[in-house]
């Protein structure tokens, strides 16, 4: 992909030639290598380079057309601008997207450091060693059916005819391990773990092996559970999965489309326990995949969503911010239409004091939910309800007994209000940073 200065020059020259006065271009390129192994042998090696740009053009009537292309040489850009201009005459006439008012605001922080990519042979050797160590961790662990070690270089840019020009580059490395057991007369049990870092040399592969082994082994002695109401502790990953499934609460586009559990009037209302605070913070130090600007060129930042249980902000694009008399928050994705999505959650206990400090070491008969499943099928996002199978344990004074199979059901807004305790120690997950969250009572259905 040519550099952004060259693309900007090509775009400007072609726009002048075509008589186009207003346009913007967003582009990204991801160069990735990933490997998988199976029983001591390489199973799959994948290398890919995915790149593309989205071109938007406004005509004299201020309607807009969009086109995408992977060809960013002068000819390709000329064709993309011409196609988008022709499409603009068929564009929507109400709530037409516009440039972000913050697309030219200077950004203090730049993330242009890339980690050196290692040879594929080194990736394979590292993953084979991880698989071997996991298989040796316990006689019952017979396979690691799902595994991956990947390294990725990412470049992004945004420019517009008003003079905005942004670019950033970064590297990400990740490992995923998921092991499975086989024992005579017992059901197969499984568990997984994930780690991410800015480069392979800092990737905690050993921590991933250890967590996968410990979780898998802890599920070997399982028991059925009686159906009923239980106090529930959500792991960081499980709580963020649930929060993500109901992210329409914070999504301004969903609210305007009346596809949300919130309304514009809900800002300032108590929607959760005073013990809970949630922010969306793409620039959190723990977020190795941080982006410093969104698809419209708006700088990303920390946005408080829930403060002491009170709904404080929505996530905006430039268009939703204009319609709701707010400020763009750096959560826009551009394409055929502009969408809004969360970046990186930061969940933490608020300044309010819990009635009592709770601990799994002293708690009796609580359910610790480690991993929620079937979120695509078991969540009714517009009704607020969920019914989801999960992996987890029944915990009695620190002793954990794996649950054979069970489902947790409830109403998400009720879950938020029923939070009893937010632990202090947070964990990094793919979706954000979060501690364990205790909820008063939820319906658990055993076999």
CSV table of C-alpha atoms in Angstrom, one decimal:
chain,number,residue,atom,x,y,z
A,1,UNK,CA,0.0,0.0,0.0
A,2,UNK,CA,1.4,3.4,-0.9
A,3,UNK,CA,2.1,5.8,2.0
A,4,UNK,CA,-0.7,8.2,3.1
A,5,UNK,CA,1.0,11.3,1.6
A,6,UNK,CA,1.1,9.6,-1.8
A,7,UNK,CA,-2.6,8.5,-1.4
A,8,UNK,CA,-3.6,12.0,-0.4
A,9,UNK,CA,-1.8,13.5,-3.4
A,10,UNK,CA,-3.4,11.0,-5.8
A,11,UNK,CA,-6.9,11.6,-4.2
A,12,UNK,CA,-6.6,15.4,-4.4
A,13,UNK,CA,-5.4,15.4,-8.0
A,14,UNK,CA,-8.1,13.0,-9.2
A,15,UNK,CA,-10.8,14.9,-7.2
A,16,UNK,CA,-9.8,18.2,-8.9
A,17,UNK,CA,-9.8,16.5,-12.3
A,18,UNK,CA,-13.3,15.1,-11.6
A,19,UNK,CA,-14.7,18.3,-10.2
A,20,UNK,CA,-15.2,16.7,-6.7
A,21,UNK,CA,-14.9,19.2,-3.8
A,22,UNK,CA,-15.8,17.1,-0.8
A,23,UNK,CA,-14.5,13.5,-0.1
A,24,UNK,CA,-12.9,11.4,2.6
A,25,UNK,CA,-10.9,8.1,2.5
A,26,UNK,CA,-10.4,5.5,5.3
A,27,UNK,CA,-8.1,2.6,4.7
A,28,UNK,CA,-6.5,-0.2,6.6
A,29,UNK,CA,-4.0,-3.0,5.9
A,30,UNK,CA,-3.3,-6.1,8.0
A,31,UNK,CA,-0.4,-8.4,7.4
A,32,UNK,CA,-0.9,-11.6,9.4
A,33,UNK,CA,0.8,-15.0,9.9
A,34,UNK,CA,-0.8,-17.7,12.0
A,35,UNK,CA,-0.1,-21.3,12.7
A,36,UNK,CA,-2.0,-24.3,14.2
A,37,UNK,CA,-0.6,-27.7,15.2
A,38,UNK,CA,-2.1,-31.1,15.9
A,39,UNK,CA,-0.5,-33.9,17.9
A,40,UNK,CA,3.1,-32.8,17.4
A,41,UNK,CA,2.7,-31.9,13.7
A,42,UNK,CA,2.0,-28.5,12.0
A,43,UNK,CA,-1.6,-28.5,11.0
A,44,UNK,CA,-2.1,-25.2,9.2
A,45,UNK,CA,0.1,-22.2,8.3
A,46,UNK,CA,-1.7,-19.2,7.1
A,47,UNK,CA,-0.3,-15.9,5.7
A,48,UNK,CA,-2.6,-13.2,4.6
A,49,UNK,CA,-2.5,-9.5,3.6
A,50,UNK,CA,-5.9,-7.9,3.8
A,51,UNK,CA,-6.1,-4.3,2.7
A,52,UNK,CA,-8.8,-2.0,1.5
A,53,UNK,CA,-10.1,1.6,1.4
A,54,UNK,CA,-13.5,3.1,1.7
A,55,UNK,CA,-14.1,6.3,-0.3
A,56,UNK,CA,-17.0,8.6,0.4
A,57,UNK,CA,-17.9,11.5,-2.0
A,58,UNK,CA,-20.5,14.3,-1.5
A,59,UNK,CA,-22.0,16.0,-4.5
A,60,UNK,CA,-23.3,19.6,-4.9
A,61,UNK,CA,-26.7,18.6,-3.3
A,62,UNK,CA,-24.8,17.3,-0.3
A,63,UNK,CA,-25.9,13.7,-0.8
A,64,UNK,CA,-23.2,11.1,-0.4
A,65,UNK,CA,-22.0,8.0,-2.3
A,66,UNK,CA,-19.7,5.2,-1.0
A,67,UNK,CA,-17.4,2.7,-2.7
A,68,UNK,CA,-14.7,0.4,-1.5
A,69,UNK,CA,-11.6,-0.7,-3.3
A,70,UNK,CA,-8.2,-2.5,-2.7
A,71,UNK,CA,-6.6,-0.5,-5.5
A,72,UNK,CA,-5.0,2.7,-4.2
A,73,UNK,CA,-2.8,3.6,-7.1
A,74,UNK,CA,-3.8,6.8,-9.1
A,75,UNK,CA,-6.0,4.9,-11.5
A,76,UNK,CA,-7.7,2.9,-8.8
A,77,UNK,CA,-8.4,6.0,-6.7
A,78,UNK,CA,-9.7,7.9,-9.7
A,79,UNK,CA,-12.2,5.0,-10.4
A,80,UNK,CA,-13.2,4.8,-6.8
A,81,UNK,CA,-13.9,8.6,-6.6
A,82,UNK,CA,-15.8,8.5,-9.8
A,83,UNK,CA,-17.9,5.6,-8.7
A,84,UNK,CA,-18.7,7.1,-5.3
A,85,UNK,CA,-19.6,10.4,-7.0
A,86,UNK,CA,-22.0,8.7,-9.4
A,87,UNK,CA,-23.5,6.8,-6.4
A,88,UNK,CA,-23.9,10.0,-4.4
A,89,UNK,CA,-27.0,11.0,-6.5
A,90,UNK,CA,-28.8,7.9,-5.1
A,91,UNK,CA,-27.7,8.6,-1.5
A,92,UNK,CA,-30.0,9.3,1.4
A,93,UNK,CA,-31.4,12.8,1.8
A,94,UNK,CA,-32.1,12.7,5.6
A,95,UNK,CA,-29.3,12.6,8.2
A,96,UNK,CA,-26.6,12.6,5.6
A,97,UNK,CA,-23.2,11.6,7.2
A,98,UNK,CA,-20.7,14.4,7.4
A,99,UNK,CA,-17.1,14.9,8.3
A,100,UNK,CA,-16.3,14.6,12.0
A,101,UNK,CA,-15.8,18.0,13.6
A,102,UNK,CA,-12.8,16.4,15.4
A,103,UNK,CA,-11.1,14.9,12.3
A,104,UNK,CA,-8.5,17.7,12.3
A,105,UNK,CA,-8.0,17.8,16.1
A,106,UNK,CA,-4.3,17.0,16.9
A,107,UNK,CA,-3.7,13.7,18.5
A,108,UNK,CA,-1.1,13.6,21.3
A,109,UNK,CA,-0.4,9.9,21.3
A,110,UNK,CA,1.0,8.1,18.3
A,111,UNK,CA,1.4,4.3,18.2
A,112,UNK,CA,3.7,3.7,15.2
A,113,UNK,CA,6.0,1.1,16.8
A,114,UNK,CA,5.9,-2.3,15.1
A,115,UNK,CA,7.4,-5.4,16.6
A,116,UNK,CA,9.7,-7.5,14.3
A,117,UNK,CA,7.9,-10.5,12.8
A,118,UNK,CA,9.5,-13.8,13.6
A,119,UNK,CA,10.0,-16.7,11.1
A,120,UNK,CA,7.1,-19.1,10.7
A,121,UNK,CA,9.3,-22.0,11.8
A,122,UNK,CA,9.7,-20.2,15.2
A,123,UNK,CA,5.9,-19.8,15.5
A,124,UNK,CA,5.4,-23.6,14.8
A,125,UNK,CA,8.2,-24.6,17.3
A,126,UNK,CA,6.7,-22.4,20.1
A,127,UNK,CA,3.2,-23.8,19.5
A,128,UNK,CA,4.4,-27.4,19.3
A,129,UNK,CA,6.2,-26.9,22.6
A,130,UNK,CA,3.1,-25.4,24.2
A,131,UNK,CA,0.9,-28.3,23.0
A,132,UNK,CA,3.4,-30.9,24.3
A,133,UNK,CA,3.5,-29.2,27.7
A,134,UNK,CA,-0.3,-29.1,27.9
A,135,UNK,CA,-0.6,-32.8,27.0
A,136,UNK,CA,2.0,-33.7,29.7
A,137,UNK,CA,0.2,-31.6,32.3
A,138,UNK,CA,-2.3,-34.4,33.2
A,139,UNK,CA,-2.9,-38.0,31.8
A,140,UNK,CA,-6.5,-37.2,31.1
A,141,UNK,CA,-5.6,-34.4,28.7
A,142,UNK,CA,-5.6,-36.2,25.3
A,143,UNK,CA,-5.6,-33.3,22.8
A,144,UNK,CA,-5.5,-29.6,22.1
A,145,UNK,CA,-8.1,-29.5,19.3
A,146,UNK,CA,-8.1,-25.7,19.0
A,147,UNK,CA,-4.9,-23.7,19.1
A,148,UNK,CA,-3.4,-20.8,17.3
A,149,UNK,CA,-0.3,-18.6,17.5
A,150,UNK,CA,-0.5,-15.5,15.4
A,151,UNK,CA,1.4,-12.3,14.7
A,152,UNK,CA,-0.1,-9.3,12.9
A,153,UNK,CA,1.0,-5.9,11.6
A,154,UNK,CA,-1.7,-3.3,11.1
A,155,UNK,CA,-1.7,0.1,9.3
A,156,UNK,CA,-4.6,2.5,9.2
A,157,UNK,CA,-5.2,5.9,7.8
A,158,UNK,CA,-7.9,8.6,7.4
A,159,UNK,CA,-7.9,11.7,5.2
A,160,UNK,CA,-10.4,14.2,3.9
A,161,UNK,CA,-10.7,17.2,1.6
A,162,UNK,CA,-10.7,19.5,4.6
A,163,UNK,CA,-7.1,18.7,5.3
A,164,UNK,CA,-7.5,15.9,7.9
A,165,UNK,CA,-4.7,13.3,7.7
A,166,UNK,CA,-4.1,10.6,10.2
A,167,UNK,CA,-2.1,7.4,10.2
A,168,UNK,CA,-1.1,4.8,12.7
A,169,UNK,CA,0.7,1.4,12.7
A,170,UNK,CA,1.0,-1.3,15.4
A,171,UNK,CA,1.8,-5.0,15.9
A,172,UNK,CA,-0.2,-7.6,17.9
A,173,UNK,CA,0.7,-11.2,18.8
A,174,UNK,CA,-1.7,-13.7,20.3
A,175,UNK,CA,-2.0,-17.3,21.5
A,176,UNK,CA,-5.0,-19.4,22.1
A,177,UNK,CA,-5.1,-22.9,23.6
A,178,UNK,CA,-8.1,-25.1,24.2
A,179,UNK,CA,-7.6,-28.6,25.6
A,180,UNK,CA,-9.9,-31.6,25.9
A,181,UNK,CA,-9.9,-34.7,28.2
A,182,UNK,CA,-10.9,-38.3,27.7
A,183,UNK,CA,-11.5,-40.6,30.6
A,184,UNK,CA,-13.3,-44.0,30.7
A,185,UNK,CA,-16.9,-43.7,31.8
A,186,UNK,CA,-16.7,-39.9,31.9
A,187,UNK,CA,-17.8,-37.1,29.7
A,188,UNK,CA,-15.0,-35.2,27.8
A,189,UNK,CA,-14.2,-31.9,29.6
A,190,UNK,CA,-12.5,-28.9,28.1
A,191,UNK,CA,-11.2,-25.4,28.8
A,192,UNK,CA,-9.2,-22.7,27.1
A,193,UNK,CA,-7.2,-19.6,27.6
A,194,UNK,CA,-6.0,-16.6,25.5
A,195,UNK,CA,-3.1,-14.2,25.7
A,196,UNK,CA,-2.2,-11.1,23.7
A,197,UNK,CA,0.7,-8.7,23.6
A,198,UNK,CA,2.4,-6.2,21.3
A,199,UNK,CA,5.0,-8.7,20.0
A,200,UNK,CA,5.9,-12.4,20.3
A,201,UNK,CA,8.8,-11.8,22.7
A,202,UNK,CA,6.5,-10.4,25.3
A,203,UNK,CA,3.7,-12.9,24.8
A,204,UNK,CA,2.9,-14.9,27.9
A,205,UNK,CA,2.6,-18.4,26.4
A,206,UNK,CA,3.6,-20.1,29.7
A,207,UNK,CA,0.8,-18.3,31.5
A,208,UNK,CA,-1.7,-19.4,28.8
A,209,UNK,CA,-0.5,-23.1,29.1
A,210,UNK,CA,-0.8,-22.9,32.9
A,211,UNK,CA,-4.3,-21.4,32.9
A,212,UNK,CA,-5.6,-23.9,30.3
A,213,UNK,CA,-4.2,-26.8,32.2
A,214,UNK,CA,-5.6,-25.7,35.6
A,215,UNK,CA,-9.0,-25.0,34.2
A,216,UNK,CA,-9.2,-28.3,32.3
A,217,UNK,CA,-8.0,-30.3,35.3
A,218,UNK,CA,-10.5,-28.5,37.6
A,219,UNK,CA,-13.4,-29.8,35.4
A,220,UNK,CA,-12.4,-33.5,35.7
A,221,UNK,CA,-14.4,-34.2,38.8
A,222,UNK,CA,-17.8,-32.9,37.9
A,223,UNK,CA,-21.2,-33.2,39.4
A,224,UNK,CA,-24.8,-32.4,38.5
A,225,UNK,CA,-26.4,-29.4,40.1
A,226,UNK,CA,-29.9,-28.8,41.4
A,227,UNK,CA,-32.0,-26.2,39.6
A,228,UNK,CA,-32.7,-23.1,41.6
A,229,UNK,CA,-31.7,-19.6,42.5
A,230,UNK,CA,-28.0,-19.1,43.3
A,231,UNK,CA,-25.6,-16.3,44.1
A,232,UNK,CA,-23.5,-16.0,41.0
A,233,UNK,CA,-19.9,-14.8,40.4
A,234,UNK,CA,-19.1,-13.8,36.9
A,235,UNK,CA,-15.5,-14.2,35.7
A,236,UNK,CA,-14.1,-11.1,33.9
A,237,UNK,CA,-14.5,-12.8,30.5
A,238,UNK,CA,-18.1,-13.9,31.3
A,239,UNK,CA,-19.2,-10.5,32.6
A,240,UNK,CA,-17.7,-8.7,29.5
A,241,UNK,CA,-19.4,-11.2,27.2
A,242,UNK,CA,-22.7,-10.3,28.7
A,243,UNK,CA,-22.0,-6.6,28.7
A,244,UNK,CA,-21.0,-6.9,25.0
A,245,UNK,CA,-24.2,-8.8,24.1
A,246,UNK,CA,-26.3,-5.9,25.5
A,247,UNK,CA,-24.0,-3.0,24.3
A,248,UNK,CA,-27.1,-1.5,22.6
A,249,UNK,CA,-27.6,0.2,26.0
A,250,UNK,CA,-24.7,2.6,25.2
A,251,UNK,CA,-25.0,2.7,21.4
A,252,UNK,CA,-26.4,6.0,20.2
A,253,UNK,CA,-27.1,4.6,16.7
A,254,UNK,CA,-29.1,1.7,18.2
A,255,UNK,CA,-31.0,4.3,20.4
A,256,UNK,CA,-31.9,6.5,17.4
A,257,UNK,CA,-33.0,3.4,15.5
A,258,UNK,CA,-35.1,2.4,18.5
A,259,UNK,CA,-33.1,-0.9,18.7
A,260,UNK,CA,-31.9,-0.4,22.3
A,261,UNK,CA,-32.8,-1.0,25.9
A,262,UNK,CA,-32.1,2.7,26.5
A,263,UNK,CA,-33.7,5.9,25.3
A,264,UNK,CA,-32.2,9.4,24.9
A,265,UNK,CA,-33.8,10.4,28.2
A,266,UNK,CA,-32.0,7.7,30.2
A,267,UNK,CA,-28.8,9.7,30.6
A,268,UNK,CA,-28.4,10.5,34.3
A,269,UNK,CA,-30.6,7.6,35.4
A,270,UNK,CA,-29.6,4.9,37.9
A,271,UNK,CA,-29.4,1.7,35.8
A,272,UNK,CA,-27.1,-0.4,37.9
A,273,UNK,CA,-25.9,-1.0,41.5
A,274,UNK,CA,-24.0,2.0,42.9
A,275,UNK,CA,-21.0,-0.4,43.2
A,276,UNK,CA,-20.5,-0.6,39.4
A,277,UNK,CA,-18.6,1.7,37.1
A,278,UNK,CA,-17.9,1.1,33.4
A,279,UNK,CA,-15.9,3.0,30.9
A,280,UNK,CA,-15.0,2.5,27.3
A,281,UNK,CA,-11.3,3.3,27.1
A,282,UNK,CA,-9.5,2.4,23.9
A,283,UNK,CA,-6.3,4.1,25.2
A,284,UNK,CA,-6.2,2.0,28.4
A,285,UNK,CA,-2.5,1.0,29.0
A,286,UNK,CA,-3.5,-2.7,28.9
A,287,UNK,CA,-5.1,-2.5,25.5
A,288,UNK,CA,-2.4,-3.7,23.1
A,289,UNK,CA,-4.8,-3.3,20.1
A,290,UNK,CA,-5.5,0.4,20.9
A,291,UNK,CA,-6.5,2.6,18.0
A,292,UNK,CA,-5.9,6.4,18.3
A,293,UNK,CA,-8.7,7.4,15.9
A,294,UNK,CA,-11.9,5.8,14.5
A,295,UNK,CA,-13.1,5.4,11.0
A,296,UNK,CA,-14.2,9.0,10.7
A,297,UNK,CA,-10.8,10.3,12.0
A,298,UNK,CA,-12.2,11.2,15.5
A,299,UNK,CA,-9.6,10.7,18.2
A,300,UNK,CA,-10.4,7.8,20.6
A,301,UNK,CA,-10.6,8.6,24.3
A,302,UNK,CA,-11.9,7.3,27.6
A,303,UNK,CA,-15.7,7.6,27.8
A,304,UNK,CA,-17.4,7.0,31.2
A,305,UNK,CA,-20.6,4.9,30.5
A,306,UNK,CA,-21.8,4.0,34.0
A,307,UNK,CA,-20.6,5.9,37.0
A,308,UNK,CA,-21.6,4.7,40.5
A,309,UNK,CA,-24.5,2.9,38.7
A,310,UNK,CA,-25.6,6.0,36.8
A,311,UNK,CA,-25.8,6.0,33.0
A,312,UNK,CA,-23.4,8.9,32.0
A,313,UNK,CA,-22.7,8.7,28.3
A,314,UNK,CA,-23.6,7.1,25.0
A,315,UNK,CA,-21.1,6.0,22.3
A,316,UNK,CA,-21.3,8.3,19.2
A,317,UNK,CA,-20.3,8.7,15.6
A,318,UNK,CA,-20.2,12.2,14.1
A,319,UNK,CA,-23.8,11.7,12.8
A,320,UNK,CA,-25.3,10.4,16.0
A,321,UNK,CA,-23.6,13.1,18.0
A,322,UNK,CA,-25.0,15.8,15.7
A,323,UNK,CA,-28.5,14.4,16.0
A,324,UNK,CA,-28.3,14.1,19.8
A,325,UNK,CA,-26.5,17.4,20.4
A,326,UNK,CA,-23.4,15.6,21.8
A,327,UNK,CA,-19.7,15.2,20.9
A,328,UNK,CA,-18.3,12.3,18.7
A,329,UNK,CA,-16.6,9.8,21.0
A,330,UNK,CA,-14.4,7.9,18.5
A,331,UNK,CA,-16.6,4.8,18.0
A,332,UNK,CA,-17.5,5.1,14.3
A,333,UNK,CA,-16.9,2.5,11.6
A,334,UNK,CA,-17.4,3.6,8.1
A,335,UNK,CA,-18.7,1.5,5.2
A,336,UNK,CA,-21.9,1.5,3.2
A,337,UNK,CA,-23.3,3.1,6.3
A,338,UNK,CA,-21.7,4.4,9.5
A,339,UNK,CA,-22.1,2.1,12.5
A,340,UNK,CA,-21.1,2.6,16.1
A,341,UNK,CA,-19.4,-0.1,18.3
A,342,UNK,CA,-17.6,-0.2,21.6
A,343,UNK,CA,-13.8,-0.4,21.6
A,344,UNK,CA,-12.4,-1.7,24.9
A,345,UNK,CA,-14.3,-1.9,28.2
A,346,UNK,CA,-12.9,-1.0,31.6
A,347,UNK,CA,-15.1,-2.3,34.4
A,348,UNK,CA,-14.2,-1.4,38.0
A,349,UNK,CA,-15.7,-1.0,41.5
A,350,UNK,CA,-17.0,2.5,42.1
A,351,UNK,CA,-16.3,4.7,45.1
A,352,UNK,CA,-19.5,3.4,46.8
A,353,UNK,CA,-18.8,0.9,49.6
A,354,UNK,CA,-20.2,-2.7,49.5
A,355,UNK,CA,-22.0,-3.9,52.6
A,356,UNK,CA,-19.4,-6.6,52.9
A,357,UNK,CA,-16.2,-7.8,51.3
A,358,UNK,CA,-17.0,-11.1,49.6
A,359,UNK,CA,-14.5,-13.8,48.8
A,360,UNK,CA,-14.6,-17.3,47.2
A,361,UNK,CA,-12.5,-18.5,50.1
A,362,UNK,CA,-15.3,-18.0,52.6
A,363,UNK,CA,-18.5,-17.9,50.4
A,364,UNK,CA,-20.8,-20.9,50.5
A,365,UNK,CA,-22.8,-22.4,47.7
A,366,UNK,CA,-22.1,-19.8,45.0
A,367,UNK,CA,-21.8,-20.5,41.3
A,368,UNK,CA,-18.6,-19.2,39.6
A,369,UNK,CA,-19.3,-18.8,35.9
A,370,UNK,CA,-16.1,-18.9,33.8
A,371,UNK,CA,-17.4,-19.0,30.3
A,372,UNK,CA,-20.8,-18.2,28.7
A,373,UNK,CA,-21.7,-20.0,25.5
A,374,UNK,CA,-24.2,-19.7,22.6
A,375,UNK,CA,-24.5,-15.9,23.0
A,376,UNK,CA,-25.6,-15.7,19.4
A,377,UNK,CA,-28.7,-17.8,20.2
A,378,UNK,CA,-29.4,-17.3,23.9
A,379,UNK,CA,-29.5,-13.5,24.1
A,380,UNK,CA,-32.6,-11.4,23.3
A,381,UNK,CA,-30.9,-8.0,23.1
A,382,UNK,CA,-34.0,-5.9,22.6
A,383,UNK,CA,-35.9,-7.6,25.5
A,384,UNK,CA,-32.9,-7.7,27.9
A,385,UNK,CA,-33.3,-11.4,28.6
A,386,UNK,CA,-30.7,-14.2,28.3
A,387,UNK,CA,-30.6,-17.9,28.8
A,388,UNK,CA,-27.1,-19.3,28.3
A,389,UNK,CA,-25.2,-22.6,28.8
A,390,UNK,CA,-22.0,-22.0,30.8
A,391,UNK,CA,-18.8,-23.6,32.1
A,392,UNK,CA,-18.2,-23.1,35.8
A,393,UNK,CA,-18.0,-24.4,39.3
A,394,UNK,CA,-20.0,-24.7,42.5
A,395,UNK,CA,-17.8,-23.1,45.1
A,396,UNK,CA,-18.0,-23.8,48.9
A,397,UNK,CA,-15.4,-22.1,51.1
A,398,UNK,CA,-12.7,-22.1,48.3
A,399,UNK,CA,-13.4,-25.7,47.2
A,400,UNK,CA,-14.5,-25.8,43.6
A,401,UNK,CA,-16.6,-28.6,42.1
A,402,UNK,CA,-17.1,-28.5,38.3
A,403,UNK,CA,-20.7,-28.3,37.1
A,404,UNK,CA,-21.6,-31.1,34.6
A,405,UNK,CA,-23.9,-28.9,32.5
A,406,UNK,CA,-26.2,-26.0,33.4
A,407,UNK,CA,-27.8,-22.9,32.0
A,408,UNK,CA,-28.0,-19.4,33.6
A,409,UNK,CA,-31.0,-17.2,32.8
A,410,UNK,CA,-32.1,-13.7,33.7
A,411,UNK,CA,-32.7,-10.1,32.7
A,412,UNK,CA,-29.6,-8.0,32.1
A,413,UNK,CA,-30.9,-4.8,33.6
A,414,UNK,CA,-31.9,-6.7,36.7
A,415,UNK,CA,-28.4,-8.3,36.8
A,416,UNK,CA,-26.8,-4.8,36.8
A,417,UNK,CA,-29.1,-3.7,39.7
A,418,UNK,CA,-28.4,-6.9,41.7
A,419,UNK,CA,-24.6,-6.5,41.8
A,420,UNK,CA,-23.5,-7.2,45.4
A,421,UNK,CA,-19.7,-6.8,45.0
A,422,UNK,CA,-17.1,-5.8,42.4
A,423,UNK,CA,-13.7,-7.3,43.2
A,424,UNK,CA,-10.6,-5.1,43.2
A,425,UNK,CA,-8.3,-7.3,41.1
A,426,UNK,CA,-8.9,-6.9,37.4
A,427,UNK,CA,-7.9,-9.2,34.5
A,428,UNK,CA,-7.2,-8.5,30.9
A,429,UNK,CA,-9.5,-10.2,28.4
A,430,UNK,CA,-9.9,-9.8,24.7
A,431,UNK,CA,-12.9,-7.5,25.3
A,432,UNK,CA,-11.4,-5.3,28.0
A,433,UNK,CA,-10.2,-5.1,31.6
A,434,UNK,CA,-12.6,-6.4,34.3
A,435,UNK,CA,-12.6,-7.9,37.8
A,436,UNK,CA,-15.0,-10.7,39.0
A,437,UNK,CA,-18.5,-9.4,39.6
A,438,UNK,CA,-20.9,-10.8,42.2
A,439,UNK,CA,-24.6,-10.9,41.5
A,440,UNK,CA,-27.2,-11.6,44.2
A,441,UNK,CA,-29.5,-14.3,42.7
A,442,UNK,CA,-29.9,-15.8,39.2
A,443,UNK,CA,-31.8,-18.8,38.0
A,444,UNK,CA,-29.6,-21.8,37.3
A,445,UNK,CA,-31.1,-24.8,35.5
A,446,UNK,CA,-29.2,-28.0,36.0
A,447,UNK,CA,-29.8,-31.3,34.2
